Structure formats: C-alpha cells, structure tokens
PDB file of C-alpha atoms in Angstrom:
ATOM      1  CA  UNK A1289       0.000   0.000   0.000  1.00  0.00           C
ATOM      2  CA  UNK A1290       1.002   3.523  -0.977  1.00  0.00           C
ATOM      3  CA  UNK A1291       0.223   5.023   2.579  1.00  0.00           C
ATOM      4  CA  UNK A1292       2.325   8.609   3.312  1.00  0.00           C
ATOM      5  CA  UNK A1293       3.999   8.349  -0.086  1.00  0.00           C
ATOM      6  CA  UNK A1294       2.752  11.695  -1.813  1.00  0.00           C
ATOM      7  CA  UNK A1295       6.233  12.056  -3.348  1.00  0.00           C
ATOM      8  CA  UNK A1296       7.337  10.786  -6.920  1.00  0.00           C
ATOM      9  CA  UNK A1297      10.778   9.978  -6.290  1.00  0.00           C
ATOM     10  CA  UNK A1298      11.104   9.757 -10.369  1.00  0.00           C
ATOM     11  CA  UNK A1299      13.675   6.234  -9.430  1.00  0.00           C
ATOM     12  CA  UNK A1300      16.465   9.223  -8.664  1.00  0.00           C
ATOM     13  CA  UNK A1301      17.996   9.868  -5.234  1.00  0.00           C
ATOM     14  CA  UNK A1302      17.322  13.166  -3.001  1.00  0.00           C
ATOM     15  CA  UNK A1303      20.293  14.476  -4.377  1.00  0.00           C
ATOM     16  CA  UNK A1304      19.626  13.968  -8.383  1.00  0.00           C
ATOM     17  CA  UNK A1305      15.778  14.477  -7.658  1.00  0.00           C
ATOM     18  CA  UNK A1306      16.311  18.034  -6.565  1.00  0.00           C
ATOM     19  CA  UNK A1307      18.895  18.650  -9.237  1.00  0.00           C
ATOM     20  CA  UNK A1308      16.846  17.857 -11.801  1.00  0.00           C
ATOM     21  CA  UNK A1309      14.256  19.546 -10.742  1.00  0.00           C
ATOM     22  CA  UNK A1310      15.860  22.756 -10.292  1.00  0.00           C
ATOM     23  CA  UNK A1311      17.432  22.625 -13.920  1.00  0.00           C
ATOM     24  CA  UNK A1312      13.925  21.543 -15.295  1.00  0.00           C
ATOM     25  CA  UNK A1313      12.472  24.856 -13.638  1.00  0.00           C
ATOM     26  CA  UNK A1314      15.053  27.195 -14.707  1.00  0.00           C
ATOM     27  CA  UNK A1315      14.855  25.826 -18.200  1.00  0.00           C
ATOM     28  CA  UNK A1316      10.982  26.364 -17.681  1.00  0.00           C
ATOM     29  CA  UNK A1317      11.122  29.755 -16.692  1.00  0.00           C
ATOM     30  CA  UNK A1318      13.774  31.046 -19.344  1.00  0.00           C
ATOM     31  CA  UNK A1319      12.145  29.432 -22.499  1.00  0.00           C
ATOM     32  CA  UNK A1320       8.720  29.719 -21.695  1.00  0.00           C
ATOM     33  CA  UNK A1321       8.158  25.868 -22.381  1.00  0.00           C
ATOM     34  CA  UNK A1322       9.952  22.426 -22.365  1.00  0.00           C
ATOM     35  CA  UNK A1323       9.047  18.862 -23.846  1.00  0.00           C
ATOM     36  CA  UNK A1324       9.297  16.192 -20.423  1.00  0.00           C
ATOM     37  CA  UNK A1325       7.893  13.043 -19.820  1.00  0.00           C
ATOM     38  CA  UNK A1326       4.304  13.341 -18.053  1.00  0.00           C
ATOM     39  CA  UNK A1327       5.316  12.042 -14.531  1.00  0.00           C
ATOM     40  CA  UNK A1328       8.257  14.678 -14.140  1.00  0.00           C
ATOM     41  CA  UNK A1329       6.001  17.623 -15.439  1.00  0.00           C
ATOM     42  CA  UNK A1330       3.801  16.579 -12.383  1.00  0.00           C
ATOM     43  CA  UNK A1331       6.178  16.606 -10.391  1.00  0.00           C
ATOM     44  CA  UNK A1332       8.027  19.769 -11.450  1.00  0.00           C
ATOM     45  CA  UNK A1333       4.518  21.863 -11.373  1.00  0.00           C
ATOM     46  CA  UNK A1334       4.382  22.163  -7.538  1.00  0.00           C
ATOM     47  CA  UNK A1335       7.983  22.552  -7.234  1.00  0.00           C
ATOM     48  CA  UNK A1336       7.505  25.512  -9.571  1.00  0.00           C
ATOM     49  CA  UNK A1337       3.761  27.142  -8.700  1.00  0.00           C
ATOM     50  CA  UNK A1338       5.240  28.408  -5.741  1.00  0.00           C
ATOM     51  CA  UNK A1339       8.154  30.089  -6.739  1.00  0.00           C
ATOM     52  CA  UNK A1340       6.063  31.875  -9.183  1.00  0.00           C
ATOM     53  CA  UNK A1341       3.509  33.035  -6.417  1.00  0.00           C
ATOM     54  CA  UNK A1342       6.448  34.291  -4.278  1.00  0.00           C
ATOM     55  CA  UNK A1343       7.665  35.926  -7.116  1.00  0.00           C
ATOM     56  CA  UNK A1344       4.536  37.937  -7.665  1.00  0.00           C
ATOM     57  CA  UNK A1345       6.148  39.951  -4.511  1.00  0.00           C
ATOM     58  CA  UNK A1346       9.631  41.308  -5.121  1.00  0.00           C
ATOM     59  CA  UNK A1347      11.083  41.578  -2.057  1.00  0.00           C
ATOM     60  CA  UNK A1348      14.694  40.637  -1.016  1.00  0.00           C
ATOM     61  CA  UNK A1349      13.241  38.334   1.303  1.00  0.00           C
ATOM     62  CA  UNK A1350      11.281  35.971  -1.675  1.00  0.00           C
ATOM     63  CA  UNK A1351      14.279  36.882  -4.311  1.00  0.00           C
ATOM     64  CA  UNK A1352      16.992  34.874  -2.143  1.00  0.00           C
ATOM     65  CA  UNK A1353      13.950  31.762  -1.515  1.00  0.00           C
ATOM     66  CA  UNK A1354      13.145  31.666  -5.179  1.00  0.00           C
ATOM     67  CA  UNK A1355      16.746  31.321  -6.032  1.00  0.00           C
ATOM     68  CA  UNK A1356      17.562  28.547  -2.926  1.00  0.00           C
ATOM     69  CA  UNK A1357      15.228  26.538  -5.305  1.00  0.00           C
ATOM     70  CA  UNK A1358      16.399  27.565  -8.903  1.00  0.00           C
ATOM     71  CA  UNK A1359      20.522  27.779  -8.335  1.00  0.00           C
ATOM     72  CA  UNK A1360      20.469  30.473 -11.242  1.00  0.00           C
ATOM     73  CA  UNK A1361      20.415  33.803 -10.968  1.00  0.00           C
ATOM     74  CA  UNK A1362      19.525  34.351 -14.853  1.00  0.00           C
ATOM     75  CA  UNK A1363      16.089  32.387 -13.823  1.00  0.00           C
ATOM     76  CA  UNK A1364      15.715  34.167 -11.062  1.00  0.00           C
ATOM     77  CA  UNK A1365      15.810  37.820 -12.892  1.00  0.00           C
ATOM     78  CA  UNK A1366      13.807  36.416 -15.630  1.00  0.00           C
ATOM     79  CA  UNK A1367      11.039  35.317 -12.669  1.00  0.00           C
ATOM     80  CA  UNK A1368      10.835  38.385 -11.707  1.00  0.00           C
ATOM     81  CA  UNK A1369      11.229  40.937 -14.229  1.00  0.00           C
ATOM     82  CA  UNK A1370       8.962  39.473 -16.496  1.00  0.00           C
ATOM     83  CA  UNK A1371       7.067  36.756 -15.413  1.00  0.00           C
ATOM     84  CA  UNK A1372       5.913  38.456 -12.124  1.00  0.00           C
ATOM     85  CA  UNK A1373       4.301  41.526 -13.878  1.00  0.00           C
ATOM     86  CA  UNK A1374       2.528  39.335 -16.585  1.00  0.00           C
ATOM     87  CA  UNK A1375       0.837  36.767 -13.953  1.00  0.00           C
ATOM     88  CA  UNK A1376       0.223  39.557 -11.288  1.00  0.00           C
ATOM     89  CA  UNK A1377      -3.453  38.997 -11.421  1.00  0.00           C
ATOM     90  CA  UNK A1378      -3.777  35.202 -11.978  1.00  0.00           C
ATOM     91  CA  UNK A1379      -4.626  34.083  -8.910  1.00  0.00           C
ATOM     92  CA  UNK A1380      -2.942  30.490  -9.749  1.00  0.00           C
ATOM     93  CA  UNK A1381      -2.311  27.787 -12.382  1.00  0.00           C
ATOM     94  CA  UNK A1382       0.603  29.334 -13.913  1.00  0.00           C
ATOM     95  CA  UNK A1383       1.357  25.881 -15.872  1.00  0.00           C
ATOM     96  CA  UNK A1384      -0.076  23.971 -18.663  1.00  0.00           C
ATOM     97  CA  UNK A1385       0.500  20.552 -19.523  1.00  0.00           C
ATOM     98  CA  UNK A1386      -0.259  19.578 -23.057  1.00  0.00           C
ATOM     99  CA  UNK A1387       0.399  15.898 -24.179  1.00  0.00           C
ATOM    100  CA  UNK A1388       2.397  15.009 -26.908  1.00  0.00           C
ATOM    101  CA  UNK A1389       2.503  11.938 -27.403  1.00  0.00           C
ATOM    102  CA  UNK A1390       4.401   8.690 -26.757  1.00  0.00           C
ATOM    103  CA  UNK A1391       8.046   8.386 -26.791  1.00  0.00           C
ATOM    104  CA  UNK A1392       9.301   5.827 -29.677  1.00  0.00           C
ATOM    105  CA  UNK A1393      12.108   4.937 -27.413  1.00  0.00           C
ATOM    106  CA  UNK A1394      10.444   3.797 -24.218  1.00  0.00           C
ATOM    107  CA  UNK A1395       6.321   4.711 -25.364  1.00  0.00           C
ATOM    108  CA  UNK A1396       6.436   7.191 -22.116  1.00  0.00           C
ATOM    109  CA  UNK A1397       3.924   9.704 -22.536  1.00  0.00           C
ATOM    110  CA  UNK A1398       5.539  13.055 -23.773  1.00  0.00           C
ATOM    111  CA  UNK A1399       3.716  16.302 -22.727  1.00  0.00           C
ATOM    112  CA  UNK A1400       4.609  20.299 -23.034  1.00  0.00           C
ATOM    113  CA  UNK A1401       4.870  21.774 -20.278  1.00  0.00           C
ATOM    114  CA  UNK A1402       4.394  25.596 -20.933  1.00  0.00           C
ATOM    115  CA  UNK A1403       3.220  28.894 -18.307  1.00  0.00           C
ATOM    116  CA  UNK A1404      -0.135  29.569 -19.326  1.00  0.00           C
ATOM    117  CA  UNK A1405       0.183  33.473 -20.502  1.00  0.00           C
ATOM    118  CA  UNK A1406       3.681  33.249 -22.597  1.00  0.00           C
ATOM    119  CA  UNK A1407       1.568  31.223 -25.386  1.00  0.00           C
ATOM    120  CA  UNK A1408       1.409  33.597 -27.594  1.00  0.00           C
ATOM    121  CA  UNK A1409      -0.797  31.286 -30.342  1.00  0.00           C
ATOM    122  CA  UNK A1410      -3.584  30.570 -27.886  1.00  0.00           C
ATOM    123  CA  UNK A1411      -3.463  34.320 -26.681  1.00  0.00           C
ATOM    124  CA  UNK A1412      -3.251  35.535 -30.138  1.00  0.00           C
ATOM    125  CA  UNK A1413      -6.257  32.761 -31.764  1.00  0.00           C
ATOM    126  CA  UNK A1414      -9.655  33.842 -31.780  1.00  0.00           C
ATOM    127  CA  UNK A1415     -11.928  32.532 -29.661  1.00  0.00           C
ATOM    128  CA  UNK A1416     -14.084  29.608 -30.890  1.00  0.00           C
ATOM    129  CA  UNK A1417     -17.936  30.357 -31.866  1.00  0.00           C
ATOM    130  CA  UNK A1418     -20.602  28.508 -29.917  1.00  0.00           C
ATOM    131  CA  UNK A1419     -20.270  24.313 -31.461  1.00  0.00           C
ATOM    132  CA  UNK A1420     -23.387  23.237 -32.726  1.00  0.00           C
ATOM    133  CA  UNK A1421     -24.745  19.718 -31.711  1.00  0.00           C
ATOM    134  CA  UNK A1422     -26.606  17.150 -33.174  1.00  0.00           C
ATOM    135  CA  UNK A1423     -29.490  17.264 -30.821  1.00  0.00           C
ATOM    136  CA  UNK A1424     -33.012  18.830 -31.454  1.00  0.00           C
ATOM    137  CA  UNK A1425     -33.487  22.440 -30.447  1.00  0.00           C
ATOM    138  CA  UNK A1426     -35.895  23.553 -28.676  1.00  0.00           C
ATOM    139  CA  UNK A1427     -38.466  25.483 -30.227  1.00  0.00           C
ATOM    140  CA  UNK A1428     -36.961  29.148 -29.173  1.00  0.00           C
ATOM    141  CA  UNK A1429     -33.794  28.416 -30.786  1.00  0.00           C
ATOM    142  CA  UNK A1430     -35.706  27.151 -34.075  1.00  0.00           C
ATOM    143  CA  UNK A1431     -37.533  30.364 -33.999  1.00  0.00           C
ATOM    144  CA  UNK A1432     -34.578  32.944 -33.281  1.00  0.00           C
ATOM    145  CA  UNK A1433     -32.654  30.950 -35.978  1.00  0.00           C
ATOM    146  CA  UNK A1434     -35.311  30.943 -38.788  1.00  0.00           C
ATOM    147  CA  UNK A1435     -35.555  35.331 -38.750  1.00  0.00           C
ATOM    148  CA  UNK A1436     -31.922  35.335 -38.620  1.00  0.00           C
ATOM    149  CA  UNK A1437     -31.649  32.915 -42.302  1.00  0.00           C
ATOM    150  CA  UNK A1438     -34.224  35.169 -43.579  1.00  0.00           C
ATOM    151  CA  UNK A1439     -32.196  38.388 -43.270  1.00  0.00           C
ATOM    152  CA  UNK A1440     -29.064  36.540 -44.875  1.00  0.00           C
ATOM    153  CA  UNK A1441     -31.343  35.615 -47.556  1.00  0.00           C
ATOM    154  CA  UNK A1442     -31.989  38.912 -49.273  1.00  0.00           C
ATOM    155  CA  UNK A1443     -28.246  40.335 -48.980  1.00  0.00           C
ATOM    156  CA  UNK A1444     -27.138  37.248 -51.055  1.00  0.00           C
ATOM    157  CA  UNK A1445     -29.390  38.090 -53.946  1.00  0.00           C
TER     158      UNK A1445
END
C-alpha cells in the first residue's frame, strides 16, 4: 500500500531528484516551455507554482527563496522581471501541460509543459464560436434561428 507516499521519487535519489528539478524549472522559466515526460512535469509543477507566487512579490526576502530553489540567478531575474508583472493577477495555475505523445524509445507519454500566458498562439487565436450539436433544439432556438436565415437571404441576392 502507498500510505504517506505523496512524493514521486522519479527512481532518482534526493540528491539527483532536486537537481533535476531545479534545472527543469530554470529551463521552464527562461524558455517559456519544455518537452518532459508526463510524470516529471507533475512533479516539477508544484515545485515551480510556488516560486512563481512568491515571485509575484519582489522583495529581497522571496528573491533569495526563489533562487535557494532555482541555483540560477539568470532564472531568477527572468522570474521576476517578467514573469511576475505578466501573472500579477492570476490568482494560480501558472502551468499547462499539453500531451504530446508517446516516446518511440520507451512509449512514455511526452507532454509540453508551458506557463499559461507566454503562449502567444492561444493568446493571439480567436476565440471559438458557440459548437453546434446534433441534438433537437428547442423550439426558441428554431424560432430565433429561422428570422436570422431570412435576413441573410436577401443580402445574397
């Protein structure tokens, strides 16, 4: 049984665990995204939700914390010169994880692991109409539907 385990220990030591992790998040945080297998994206997203929150506050106080965790000073300024101001409203979920795919080496699942507002496609795309569905509408629909065709009607002619 799996009782008190919350930690994925990824089959690495303390040592390598928290390595990796901190490379993965400064990697994060200066490109924006990185391609991982899913179980370390999981585990890297509450390593790294956190820093970003105490980031949100620049004080000297949350600078030298955020950078006990990242070991990069680069990452660090990058935190919090530009990733601070951008998320300063969002009151959480500063990551995505989009899946990939499988891996042809091993078939682990591959996902993207990106901060929600640096995604400049799905900021910059249009936002989707309403889908339509292929079950009967109800008669108020049918009715504010039918003027609506009529009007198009006339301007094609």
């Amino acid at each position: 049984m799996r009782h008190n385990r919350k930690v994925n220990h990824l089959g690495r030591k303390s040592g390598h665990r928290k390595a990796m992790l901190s490379n993965m998040a400064s990697s994060l945080i200066l490109n924006k995204r990185i391609e991982t297998t899913e179980a370390k994206a999981k585990a890297l997203k509450p390593y790294v939700e956190p820093l970003i929150t105490k980031s949100k506050e620049d004080t000297t106080h949350n600078r030298r914390v955020v950078f006990s965790y990242l070991k990069d000073k680069n990452a660090t300024a990058e935190l919090f010169r530009t990733i601070a101001p951008k998320i300063a409203d969002r009151p959480g979920g500063y990551l995505r994880i989009l899946h990939t795919g499988f891996r042809s080496g091993d078939a682990s699942e591959m996902v993207l692991l990106e901060l929600v507002d640096f995604n400049e496609a799905a900021l910059t795309a249009p936002k989707a109409e309403k889908k339509s569905t292929r079950r009967s509408r109800s008669k108020k629909a049918a009715e504010e539907a039918a003027p609506a065709a009529e009007a198009e009607a006339p301007a094609a002619e």
